[in-house]
Amino acid sequence: MSVRLMIDHRKKGEAAQRHPEKAHRPDNPIARKPEWIRVRAPNHPTYHETRKLMRDNRLVTVCEEAACPNIGECWSQRHATMMIMGEICTRACAFCNVTTGLPHALDADEPQRVADAVAKLGLRHVVITSVDRDDLPDGGAHHFARVIAAIRAAAPDTTIEILTPDFLRKPGSLEVVVAARPDVFNHNLETVPRLYPSIRPGARYYQSMRLLDDVKRLDPSIFTKSGLMLGLGEERPEILQVMDDLRIADVDFITLGQYLQPTVKHAAVARFVMPGEFDDYAGMARVKGFLQVSSSPLTRSSYHADSDFAELRAAREQRLRTERGATEMK
């Protein structure tokens, strides 16, 4: 079971203030979703059990926060998703539904509470993400490391996947997180370089690429992962170039999913990418050498994270056996 949880400190009635930086932007009407995007309303008994479990533990999930279309499926399998360092982000990305503003101080007890929840739930694989914390000198790197260490102590058999910010202008921060030795280091590029100024204005494409490259330089044993949202106006050659850039950085796992517009104040969907196109991109990614690929309209970066990690590890072992066999034959 994989869980991605977010501890939420917002007061009731603050939802209207989630995106103050977008309040004066013109509205972008939300396009009607095609049939292949629509999902059934969740009604499985386990879904309601998972929801109660989150409430009983005072946890609010990213699944709800981002209005994820997979919530019914995932919660029916007791998969919910984990965000640390609060719920207020210092960035204002055009695609993201997380609250923007000045974050609260870090909760020193959070690492242990997260670890206790992981142990209590008996998780096989856990995904930990966070908001951007540009207000912190280390971008939250030491807090990530403390959470990883606490989980290792409380649930030593649980594999840990992290989805981090870019640690832009935070020298030494990446080294702190890598030294904590997560099993998977995920950092999403989100879109192609041309669209960064409008979609991800607070980030820099080559900083994100350098981050992923440096993870493998610091510890080649850590699996690296990144993802793109499609349907924001990117072109096919740009997507293929990003794949090549990721392979140059020796990234193991790529995810591709359809961008869905959270509100009328967010970036509009340029188009809904057909399922067959996602299949085509998956084939191209495998040819380019990724160990694992998840590509479909409903794919999200942590979708099926536990089973994907098992396949990822098996794929690396198979590749190593093949390489050893080729060496022995020479």
PDB file of N, CA and C in Angstrom, residues 91 133-134 136-142 165-178 207 210-211 214 217-218:
ATOM      1  N   ARG A  91       5.492  29.310  -4.441  1.00  0.00           N
ATOM      2  CA  ARG A  91       5.445  29.496  -5.894  1.00  0.00           C
ATOM      3  C   ARG A  91       4.002  29.734  -6.331  1.00  0.00           C
ATOM      4  N   ARG A 133       9.292  25.620  -0.606  1.00  0.00           N
ATOM      5  CA  ARG A 133       9.556  26.444   0.576  1.00  0.00           C
ATOM      6  C   ARG A 133      10.768  27.340   0.302  1.00  0.00           C
ATOM      7  N   ASP A 134      10.581  28.282  -0.613  1.00  0.00           N
ATOM      8  CA  ASP A 134      11.653  29.219  -0.933  1.00  0.00           C
ATOM      9  C   ASP A 134      11.999  30.116   0.245  1.00  0.00           C
ATOM     10  N   LEU A 136      12.697  29.106   3.219  1.00  0.00           N
ATOM     11  CA  LEU A 136      13.643  28.438   4.109  1.00  0.00           C
ATOM     12  C   LEU A 136      15.055  28.463   3.512  1.00  0.00           C
ATOM     13  N   PRO A 137      16.079  28.638   4.335  1.00  0.00           N
ATOM     14  CA  PRO A 137      17.451  28.699   3.815  1.00  0.00           C
ATOM     15  C   PRO A 137      17.858  27.463   3.017  1.00  0.00           C
ATOM     16  N   ASP A 138      17.331  26.289   3.411  1.00  0.00           N
ATOM     17  CA  ASP A 138      17.679  25.047   2.717  1.00  0.00           C
ATOM     18  C   ASP A 138      16.537  24.525   1.854  1.00  0.00           C
ATOM     19  N   GLY A 139      15.473  25.310   1.706  1.00  0.00           N
ATOM     20  CA  GLY A 139      14.333  24.865   0.911  1.00  0.00           C
ATOM     21  C   GLY A 139      13.578  23.693   1.511  1.00  0.00           C
ATOM     22  N   GLY A 140      13.888  23.367   2.759  1.00  0.00           N
ATOM     23  CA  GLY A 140      13.229  22.242   3.417  1.00  0.00           C
ATOM     24  C   GLY A 140      13.984  20.925   3.311  1.00  0.00           C
ATOM     25  N   ALA A 141      15.226  20.977   2.848  1.00  0.00           N
ATOM     26  CA  ALA A 141      15.997  19.753   2.638  1.00  0.00           C
ATOM     27  C   ALA A 141      16.204  18.952   3.922  1.00  0.00           C
ATOM     28  N   HIS A 142      16.563  19.628   4.999  1.00  0.00           N
ATOM     29  CA  HIS A 142      16.791  18.913   6.256  1.00  0.00           C
ATOM     30  C   HIS A 142      15.496  18.310   6.795  1.00  0.00           C
ATOM     31  N   PRO A 165      10.826  19.705  -4.372  1.00  0.00           N
ATOM     32  CA  PRO A 165      10.970  20.953  -5.115  1.00  0.00           C
ATOM     33  C   PRO A 165      12.322  20.973  -5.832  1.00  0.00           C
ATOM     34  N   ASP A 166      12.617  22.082  -6.518  1.00  0.00           N
ATOM     35  CA  ASP A 166      13.864  22.144  -7.286  1.00  0.00           C
ATOM     36  C   ASP A 166      15.057  22.670  -6.487  1.00  0.00           C
ATOM     37  N   PHE A 167      14.832  23.129  -5.244  1.00  0.00           N
ATOM     38  CA  PHE A 167      15.896  23.686  -4.401  1.00  0.00           C
ATOM     39  C   PHE A 167      16.677  24.766  -5.145  1.00  0.00           C
ATOM     40  N   LEU A 168      15.939  25.611  -5.881  1.00  0.00           N
ATOM     41  CA  LEU A 168      16.549  26.688  -6.651  1.00  0.00           C
ATOM     42  C   LEU A 168      17.252  27.680  -5.723  1.00  0.00           C
ATOM     43  N   ARG A 169      18.512  27.941  -6.036  1.00  0.00           N
ATOM     44  CA  ARG A 169      19.356  28.850  -5.253  1.00  0.00           C
ATOM     45  C   ARG A 169      19.474  28.413  -3.785  1.00  0.00           C
ATOM     46  N   LYS A 170      19.531  27.105  -3.563  1.00  0.00           N
ATOM     47  CA  LYS A 170      19.716  26.541  -2.212  1.00  0.00           C
ATOM     48  C   LYS A 170      20.923  25.602  -2.235  1.00  0.00           C
ATOM     49  N   PRO A 171      22.130  26.136  -2.368  1.00  0.00           N
ATOM     50  CA  PRO A 171      23.320  25.273  -2.485  1.00  0.00           C
ATOM     51  C   PRO A 171      23.479  24.350  -1.281  1.00  0.00           C
ATOM     52  N   GLY A 172      23.814  23.094  -1.585  1.00  0.00           N
ATOM     53  CA  GLY A 172      24.030  22.092  -0.541  1.00  0.00           C
ATOM     54  C   GLY A 172      22.773  21.361  -0.120  1.00  0.00           C
ATOM     55  N   SER A 173      21.611  21.828  -0.528  1.00  0.00           N
ATOM     56  CA  SER A 173      20.358  21.205  -0.090  1.00  0.00           C
ATOM     57  C   SER A 173      20.164  19.821  -0.687  1.00  0.00           C
ATOM     58  N   LEU A 174      20.442  19.690  -1.972  1.00  0.00           N
ATOM     59  CA  LEU A 174      20.261  18.380  -2.608  1.00  0.00           C
ATOM     60  C   LEU A 174      21.117  17.325  -1.928  1.00  0.00           C
ATOM     61  N   GLU A 175      22.339  17.683  -1.586  1.00  0.00           N
ATOM     62  CA  GLU A 175      23.237  16.721  -0.949  1.00  0.00           C
ATOM     63  C   GLU A 175      22.666  16.202   0.366  1.00  0.00           C
ATOM     64  N   VAL A 176      21.973  17.059   1.097  1.00  0.00           N
ATOM     65  CA  VAL A 176      21.355  16.652   2.363  1.00  0.00           C
ATOM     66  C   VAL A 176      20.283  15.593   2.123  1.00  0.00           C
ATOM     67  N   VAL A 177      19.454  15.804   1.112  1.00  0.00           N
ATOM     68  CA  VAL A 177      18.365  14.863   0.831  1.00  0.00           C
ATOM     69  C   VAL A 177      18.916  13.546   0.289  1.00  0.00           C
ATOM     70  N   VAL A 178      19.856  13.615  -0.629  1.00  0.00           N
ATOM     71  CA  VAL A 178      20.430  12.386  -1.202  1.00  0.00           C
ATOM     72  C   VAL A 178      21.125  11.554  -0.122  1.00  0.00           C
ATOM     73  N   GLN A 207      17.730  24.101 -14.222  1.00  0.00           N
ATOM     74  CA  GLN A 207      17.947  23.799 -12.800  1.00  0.00           C
ATOM     75  C   GLN A 207      17.317  22.453 -12.450  1.00  0.00           C
ATOM     76  N   ARG A 210      19.409  19.759 -13.976  1.00  0.00           N
ATOM     77  CA  ARG A 210      20.661  19.608 -13.231  1.00  0.00           C
ATOM     78  C   ARG A 210      20.424  18.865 -11.918  1.00  0.00           C
ATOM     79  N   LEU A 211      19.295  19.148 -11.273  1.00  0.00           N
ATOM     80  CA  LEU A 211      18.965  18.476 -10.015  1.00  0.00           C
ATOM     81  C   LEU A 211      18.911  16.964 -10.223  1.00  0.00           C
ATOM     82  N   ASP A 214      22.339  15.549 -10.915  1.00  0.00           N
ATOM     83  CA  ASP A 214      23.196  15.531  -9.731  1.00  0.00           C
ATOM     84  C   ASP A 214      22.825  14.410  -8.763  1.00  0.00           C
ATOM     85  N   ARG A 217      24.737  11.554  -9.937  1.00  0.00           N
ATOM     86  CA  ARG A 217      26.165  11.793  -9.705  1.00  0.00           C
ATOM     87  C   ARG A 217      26.520  11.534  -8.252  1.00  0.00           C
ATOM     88  N   LEU A 218      25.639  11.938  -7.339  1.00  0.00           N
ATOM     89  CA  LEU A 218      25.901  11.776  -5.911  1.00  0.00           C
ATOM     90  C   LEU A 218      25.681  10.357  -5.427  1.00  0.00           C
TER      91      LEU A 218
END
